[in-house]
Structure formats: structure tokens, C-alpha cells
Tab-separated table of N, CA and C in Angstrom:
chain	number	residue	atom	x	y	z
A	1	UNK	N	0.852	-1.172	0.000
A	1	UNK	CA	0.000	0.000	0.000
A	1	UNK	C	0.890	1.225	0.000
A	2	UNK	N	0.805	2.221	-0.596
A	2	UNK	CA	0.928	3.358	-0.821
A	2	UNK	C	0.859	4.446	0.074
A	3	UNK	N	1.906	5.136	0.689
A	3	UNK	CA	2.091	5.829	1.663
A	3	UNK	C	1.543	7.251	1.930
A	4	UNK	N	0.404	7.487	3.141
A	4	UNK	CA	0.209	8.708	3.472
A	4	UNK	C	1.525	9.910	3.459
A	5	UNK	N	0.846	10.702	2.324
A	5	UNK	CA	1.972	11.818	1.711
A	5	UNK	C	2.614	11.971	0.533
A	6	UNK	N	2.086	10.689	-0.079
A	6	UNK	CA	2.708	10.800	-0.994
A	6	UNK	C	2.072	10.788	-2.394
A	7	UNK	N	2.383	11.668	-3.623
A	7	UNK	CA	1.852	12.037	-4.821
A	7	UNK	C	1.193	10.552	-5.064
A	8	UNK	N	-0.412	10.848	-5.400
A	8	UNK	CA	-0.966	9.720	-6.151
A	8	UNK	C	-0.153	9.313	-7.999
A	9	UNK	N	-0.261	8.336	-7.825
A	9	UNK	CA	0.444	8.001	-9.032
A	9	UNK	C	-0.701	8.669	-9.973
A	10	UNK	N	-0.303	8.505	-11.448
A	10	UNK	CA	-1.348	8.904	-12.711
A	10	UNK	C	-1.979	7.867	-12.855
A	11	UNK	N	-3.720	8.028	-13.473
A	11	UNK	CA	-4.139	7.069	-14.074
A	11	UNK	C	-5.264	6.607	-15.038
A	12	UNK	N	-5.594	6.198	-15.937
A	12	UNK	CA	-6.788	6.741	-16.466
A	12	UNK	C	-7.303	5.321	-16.808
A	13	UNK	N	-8.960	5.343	-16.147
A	13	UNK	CA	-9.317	4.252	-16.141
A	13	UNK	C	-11.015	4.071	-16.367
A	14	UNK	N	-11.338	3.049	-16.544
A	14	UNK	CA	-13.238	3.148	-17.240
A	14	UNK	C	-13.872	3.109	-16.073
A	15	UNK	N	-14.813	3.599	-15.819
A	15	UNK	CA	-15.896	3.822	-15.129
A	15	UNK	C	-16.544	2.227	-15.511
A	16	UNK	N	-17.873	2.366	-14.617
A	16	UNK	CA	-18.918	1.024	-14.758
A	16	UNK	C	-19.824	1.472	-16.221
A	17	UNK	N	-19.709	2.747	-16.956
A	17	UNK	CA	-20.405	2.949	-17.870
A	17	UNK	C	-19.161	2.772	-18.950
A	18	UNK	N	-17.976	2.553	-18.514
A	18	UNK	CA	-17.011	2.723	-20.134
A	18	UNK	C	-16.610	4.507	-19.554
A	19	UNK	N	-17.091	5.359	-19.016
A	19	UNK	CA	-16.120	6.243	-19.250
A	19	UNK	C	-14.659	6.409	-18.802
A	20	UNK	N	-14.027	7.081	-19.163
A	20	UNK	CA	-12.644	7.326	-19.209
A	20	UNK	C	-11.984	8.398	-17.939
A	21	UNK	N	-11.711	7.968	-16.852
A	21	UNK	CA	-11.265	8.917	-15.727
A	21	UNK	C	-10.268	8.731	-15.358
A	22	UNK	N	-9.263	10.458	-15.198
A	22	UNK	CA	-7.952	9.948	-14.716
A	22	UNK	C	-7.524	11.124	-13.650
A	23	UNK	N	-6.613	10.750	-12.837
A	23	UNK	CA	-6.009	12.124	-11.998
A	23	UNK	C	-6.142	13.664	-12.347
A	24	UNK	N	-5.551	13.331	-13.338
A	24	UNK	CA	-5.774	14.967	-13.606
A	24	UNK	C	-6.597	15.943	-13.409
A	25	UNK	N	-7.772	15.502	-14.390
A	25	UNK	CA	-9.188	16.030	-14.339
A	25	UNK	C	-9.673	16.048	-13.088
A	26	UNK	N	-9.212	15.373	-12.000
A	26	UNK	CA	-9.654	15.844	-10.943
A	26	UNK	C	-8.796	16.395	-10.205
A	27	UNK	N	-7.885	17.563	-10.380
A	27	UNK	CA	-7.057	18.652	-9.520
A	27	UNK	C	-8.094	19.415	-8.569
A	28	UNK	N	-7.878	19.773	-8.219
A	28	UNK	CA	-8.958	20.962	-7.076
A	28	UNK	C	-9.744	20.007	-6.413
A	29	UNK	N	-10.286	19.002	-6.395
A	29	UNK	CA	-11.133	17.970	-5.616
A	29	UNK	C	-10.468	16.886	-4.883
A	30	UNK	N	-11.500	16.260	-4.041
A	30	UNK	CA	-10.628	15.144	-3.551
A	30	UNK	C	-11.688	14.012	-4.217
A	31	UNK	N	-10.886	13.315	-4.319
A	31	UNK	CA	-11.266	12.005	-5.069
A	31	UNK	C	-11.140	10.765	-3.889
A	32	UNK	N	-11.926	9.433	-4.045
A	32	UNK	CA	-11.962	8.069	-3.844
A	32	UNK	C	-11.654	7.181	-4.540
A	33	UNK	N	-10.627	6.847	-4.697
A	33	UNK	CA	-10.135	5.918	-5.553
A	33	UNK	C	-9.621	3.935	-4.732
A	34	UNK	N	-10.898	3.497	-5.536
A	34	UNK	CA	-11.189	2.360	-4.902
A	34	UNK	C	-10.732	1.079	-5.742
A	35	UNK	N	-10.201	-0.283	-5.305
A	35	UNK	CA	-9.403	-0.761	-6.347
A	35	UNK	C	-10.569	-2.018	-6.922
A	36	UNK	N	-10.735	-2.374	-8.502
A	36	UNK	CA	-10.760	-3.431	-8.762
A	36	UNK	C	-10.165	-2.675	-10.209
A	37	UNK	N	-9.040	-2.242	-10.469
A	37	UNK	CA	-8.736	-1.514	-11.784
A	37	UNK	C	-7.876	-2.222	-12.573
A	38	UNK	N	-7.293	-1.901	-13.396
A	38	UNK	CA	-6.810	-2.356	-14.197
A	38	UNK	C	-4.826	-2.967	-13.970
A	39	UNK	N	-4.405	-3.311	-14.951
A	39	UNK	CA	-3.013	-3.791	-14.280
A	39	UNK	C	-2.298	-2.672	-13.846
A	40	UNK	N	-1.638	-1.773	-14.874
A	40	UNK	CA	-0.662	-1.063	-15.045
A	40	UNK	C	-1.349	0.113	-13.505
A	41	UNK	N	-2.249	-0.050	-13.432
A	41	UNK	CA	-2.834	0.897	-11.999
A	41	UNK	C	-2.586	0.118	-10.933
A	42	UNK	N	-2.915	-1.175	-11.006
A	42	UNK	CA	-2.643	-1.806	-9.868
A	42	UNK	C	-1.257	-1.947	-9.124
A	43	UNK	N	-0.251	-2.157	-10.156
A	43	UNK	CA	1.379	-2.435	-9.669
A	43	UNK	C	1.712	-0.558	-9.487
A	44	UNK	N	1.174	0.469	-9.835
A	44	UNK	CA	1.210	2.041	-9.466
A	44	UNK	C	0.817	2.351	-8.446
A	45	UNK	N	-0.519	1.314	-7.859
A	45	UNK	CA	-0.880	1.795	-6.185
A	45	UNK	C	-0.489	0.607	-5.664
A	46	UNK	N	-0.236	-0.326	-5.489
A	46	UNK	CA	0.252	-1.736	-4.763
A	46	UNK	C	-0.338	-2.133	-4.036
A	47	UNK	N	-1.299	-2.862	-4.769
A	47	UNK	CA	-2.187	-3.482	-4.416
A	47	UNK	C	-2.450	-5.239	-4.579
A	48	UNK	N	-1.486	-5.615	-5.584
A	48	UNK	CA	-1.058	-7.178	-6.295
A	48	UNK	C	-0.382	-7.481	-5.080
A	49	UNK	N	-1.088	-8.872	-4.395
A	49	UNK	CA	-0.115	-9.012	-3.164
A	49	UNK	C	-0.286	-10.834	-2.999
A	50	UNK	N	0.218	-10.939	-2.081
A	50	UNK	CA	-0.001	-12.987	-2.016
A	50	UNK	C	-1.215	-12.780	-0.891
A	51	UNK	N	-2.480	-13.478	-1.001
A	51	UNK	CA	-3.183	-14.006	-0.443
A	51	UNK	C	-3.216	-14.724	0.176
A	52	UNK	N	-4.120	-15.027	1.215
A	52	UNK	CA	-4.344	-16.457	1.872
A	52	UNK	C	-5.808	-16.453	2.323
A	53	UNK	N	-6.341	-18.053	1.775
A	53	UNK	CA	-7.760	-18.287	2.049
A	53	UNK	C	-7.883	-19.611	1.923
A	54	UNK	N	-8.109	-20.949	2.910
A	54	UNK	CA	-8.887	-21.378	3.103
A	54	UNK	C	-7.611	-22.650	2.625
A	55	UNK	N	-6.770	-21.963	3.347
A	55	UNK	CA	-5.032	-23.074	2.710
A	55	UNK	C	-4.949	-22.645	2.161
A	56	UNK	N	-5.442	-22.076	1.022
A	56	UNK	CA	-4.320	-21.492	-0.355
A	56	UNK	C	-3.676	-19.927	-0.160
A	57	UNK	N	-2.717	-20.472	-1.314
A	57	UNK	CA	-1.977	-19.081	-1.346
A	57	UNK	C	-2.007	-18.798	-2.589
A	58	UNK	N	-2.102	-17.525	-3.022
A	58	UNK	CA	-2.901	-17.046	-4.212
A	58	UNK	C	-1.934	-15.615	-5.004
A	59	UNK	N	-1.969	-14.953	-5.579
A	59	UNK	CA	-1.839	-13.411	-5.574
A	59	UNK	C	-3.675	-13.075	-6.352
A	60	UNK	N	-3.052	-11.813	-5.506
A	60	UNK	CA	-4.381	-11.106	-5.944
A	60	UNK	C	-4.516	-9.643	-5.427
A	61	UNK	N	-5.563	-9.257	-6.526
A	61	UNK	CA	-5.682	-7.566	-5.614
A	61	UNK	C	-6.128	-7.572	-3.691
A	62	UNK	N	-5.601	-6.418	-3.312
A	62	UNK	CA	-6.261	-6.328	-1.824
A	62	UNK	C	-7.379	-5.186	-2.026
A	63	UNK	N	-8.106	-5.812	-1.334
A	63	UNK	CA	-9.428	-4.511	-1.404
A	63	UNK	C	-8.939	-3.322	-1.026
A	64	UNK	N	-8.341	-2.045	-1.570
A	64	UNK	CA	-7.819	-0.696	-1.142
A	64	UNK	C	-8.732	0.417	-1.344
A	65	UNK	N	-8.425	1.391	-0.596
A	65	UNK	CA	-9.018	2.734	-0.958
A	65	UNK	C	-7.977	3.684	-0.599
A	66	UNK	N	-7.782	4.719	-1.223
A	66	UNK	CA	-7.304	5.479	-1.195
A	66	UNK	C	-7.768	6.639	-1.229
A	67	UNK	N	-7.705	7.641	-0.265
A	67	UNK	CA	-8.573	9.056	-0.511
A	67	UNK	C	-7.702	9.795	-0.645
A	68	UNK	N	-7.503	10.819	-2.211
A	68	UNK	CA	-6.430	11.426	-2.672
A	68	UNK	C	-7.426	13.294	-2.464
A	69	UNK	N	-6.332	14.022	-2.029
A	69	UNK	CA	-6.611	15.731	-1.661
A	69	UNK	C	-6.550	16.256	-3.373
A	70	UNK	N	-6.895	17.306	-2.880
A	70	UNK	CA	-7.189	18.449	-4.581
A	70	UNK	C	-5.483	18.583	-5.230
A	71	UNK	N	-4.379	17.903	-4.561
A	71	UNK	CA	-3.492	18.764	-5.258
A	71	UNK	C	-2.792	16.937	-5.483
A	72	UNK	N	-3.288	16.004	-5.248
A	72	UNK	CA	-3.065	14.181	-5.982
A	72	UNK	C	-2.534	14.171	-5.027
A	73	UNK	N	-2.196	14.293	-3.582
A	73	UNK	CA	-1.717	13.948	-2.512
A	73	UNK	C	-2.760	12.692	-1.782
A	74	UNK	N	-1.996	11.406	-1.398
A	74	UNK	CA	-2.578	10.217	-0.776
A	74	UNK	C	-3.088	10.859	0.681
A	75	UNK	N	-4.158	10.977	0.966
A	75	UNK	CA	-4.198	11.607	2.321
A	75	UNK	C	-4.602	10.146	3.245
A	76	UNK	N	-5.199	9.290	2.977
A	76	UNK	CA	-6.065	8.466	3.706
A	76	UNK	C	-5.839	7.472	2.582
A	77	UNK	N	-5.421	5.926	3.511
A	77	UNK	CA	-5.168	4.952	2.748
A	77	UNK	C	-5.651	3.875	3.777
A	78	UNK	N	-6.846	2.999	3.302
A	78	UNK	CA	-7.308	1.582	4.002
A	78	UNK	C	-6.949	0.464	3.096
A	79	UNK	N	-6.342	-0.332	4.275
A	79	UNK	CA	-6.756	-1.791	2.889
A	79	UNK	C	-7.264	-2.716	3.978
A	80	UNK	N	-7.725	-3.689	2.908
A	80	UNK	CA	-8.342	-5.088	2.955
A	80	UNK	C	-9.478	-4.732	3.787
A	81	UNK	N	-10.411	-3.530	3.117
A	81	UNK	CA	-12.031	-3.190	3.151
A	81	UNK	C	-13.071	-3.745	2.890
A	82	UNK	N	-14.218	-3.866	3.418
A	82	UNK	CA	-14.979	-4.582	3.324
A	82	UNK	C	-15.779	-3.704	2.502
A	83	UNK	N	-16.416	-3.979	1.393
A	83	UNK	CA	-17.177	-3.229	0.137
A	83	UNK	C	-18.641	-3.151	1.021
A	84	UNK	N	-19.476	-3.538	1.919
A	84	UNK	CA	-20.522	-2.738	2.313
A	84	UNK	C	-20.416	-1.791	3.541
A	85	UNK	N	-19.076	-1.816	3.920
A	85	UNK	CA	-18.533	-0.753	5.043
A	85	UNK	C	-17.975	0.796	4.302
A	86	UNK	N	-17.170	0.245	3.624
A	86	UNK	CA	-15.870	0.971	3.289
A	86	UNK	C	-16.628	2.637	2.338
A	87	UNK	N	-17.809	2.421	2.223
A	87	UNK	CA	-18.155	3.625	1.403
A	87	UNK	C	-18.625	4.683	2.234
A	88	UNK	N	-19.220	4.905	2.864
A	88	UNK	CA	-19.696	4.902	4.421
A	88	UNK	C	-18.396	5.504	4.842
A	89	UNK	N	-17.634	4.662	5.227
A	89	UNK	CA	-16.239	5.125	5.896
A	89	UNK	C	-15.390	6.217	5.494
A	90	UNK	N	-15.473	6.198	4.343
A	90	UNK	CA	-14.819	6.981	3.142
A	90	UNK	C	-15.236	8.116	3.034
A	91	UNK	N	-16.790	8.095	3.076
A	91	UNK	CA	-17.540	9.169	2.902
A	91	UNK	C	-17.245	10.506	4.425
A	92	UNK	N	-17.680	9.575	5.576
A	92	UNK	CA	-16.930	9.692	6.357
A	92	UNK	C	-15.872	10.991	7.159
A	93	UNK	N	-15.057	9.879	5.995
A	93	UNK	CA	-13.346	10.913	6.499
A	93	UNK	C	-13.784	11.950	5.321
A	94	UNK	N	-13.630	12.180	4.112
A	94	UNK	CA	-13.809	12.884	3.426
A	94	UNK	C	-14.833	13.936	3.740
A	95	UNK	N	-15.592	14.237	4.276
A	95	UNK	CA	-16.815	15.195	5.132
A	95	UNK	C	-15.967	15.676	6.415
A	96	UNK	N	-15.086	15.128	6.973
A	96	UNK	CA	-14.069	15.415	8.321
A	96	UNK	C	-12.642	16.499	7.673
A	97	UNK	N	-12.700	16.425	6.419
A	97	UNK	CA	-11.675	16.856	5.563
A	97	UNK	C	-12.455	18.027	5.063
């Protein structure tokens, strides 16, 4: 995982409709950037890791979030989130910000 403080990497990636979103376009805002993305994003936030479930050992993404500030700064970084918590949570800190 990717260290509080430090520049979000670049990235441009599809939405659930196909659109096209990347860092940039969002300067001045803070963004949620949540992982099931693509490769070249995944090994950029580090998130490809060895698993373990049930005896096995696996690689695979870790459930991450990352809450990046208006200027691509990592401010807030969770992993291995639970997807009916973690939005909520997110929402959260980001309203505390």
C-alpha cells in the first residue's frame, strides 16, 4: 500500500459505464479511488499481493481505498475493506476533511 503523503500516481481508467477517468481532471477535488482496476494501476498503487484463504496461497488484488486531496496527494489509505462498510467510511473521512 501506498504511503500517506505521498503524490498519487497517474491514471486513467473506465468507469462502470465505459467512461474514461484519470487524476488529472480531478485537480482541485478530492477524489476516492477504490481498487478493482486495471493492471498497469494496480502495480502504481500496490495493491497485487499474495493471499491467503482457506489453505491457499494465491496473488491477488487487496481490497484498497485510497482518498487522494485536490493537489493528488494520498491523504487516507485503508486496505483489505470490506465493500458494504468501506463507502460509508470513506464518505466519512472525506466530510471530516
Amino acid at each position: 500500500m501506498l504511503a500517506i503523503g505521498t503524490p498519487a500516481p497517474a491514471f486513467s481508467l473506465p468507469d462502470q459505464n465505459g467512461t474514461i477517468h484519470n487524476l488529472e481532471q480531478y485537480k482541485g477535488k478530492k477524489i476516492i479511488l477504490y481498487f478493482y482496476p486495471e493492471l498497469e494501476v494496480i502495480q502504481a498503487y500496490d495493491v497485487w499481493h499474495e493471499k491467503k484463504m482457506a489453505g491457499r496461497t494465491y496473488m491477488g488484488i487487496v481490497r484498497t481505498t485510497y482518498l487522494i486531496d485536490e493537489n493528488g496527494i494520498i491523504i487516507q489509505a485503508s486496505d483489505k475493506v470490506k465493500a458494504a462498510d468501506n463507502p460509508q467510511q470513506m464518505l466519512n473521512i472525506l466530510l471530516e476533511n
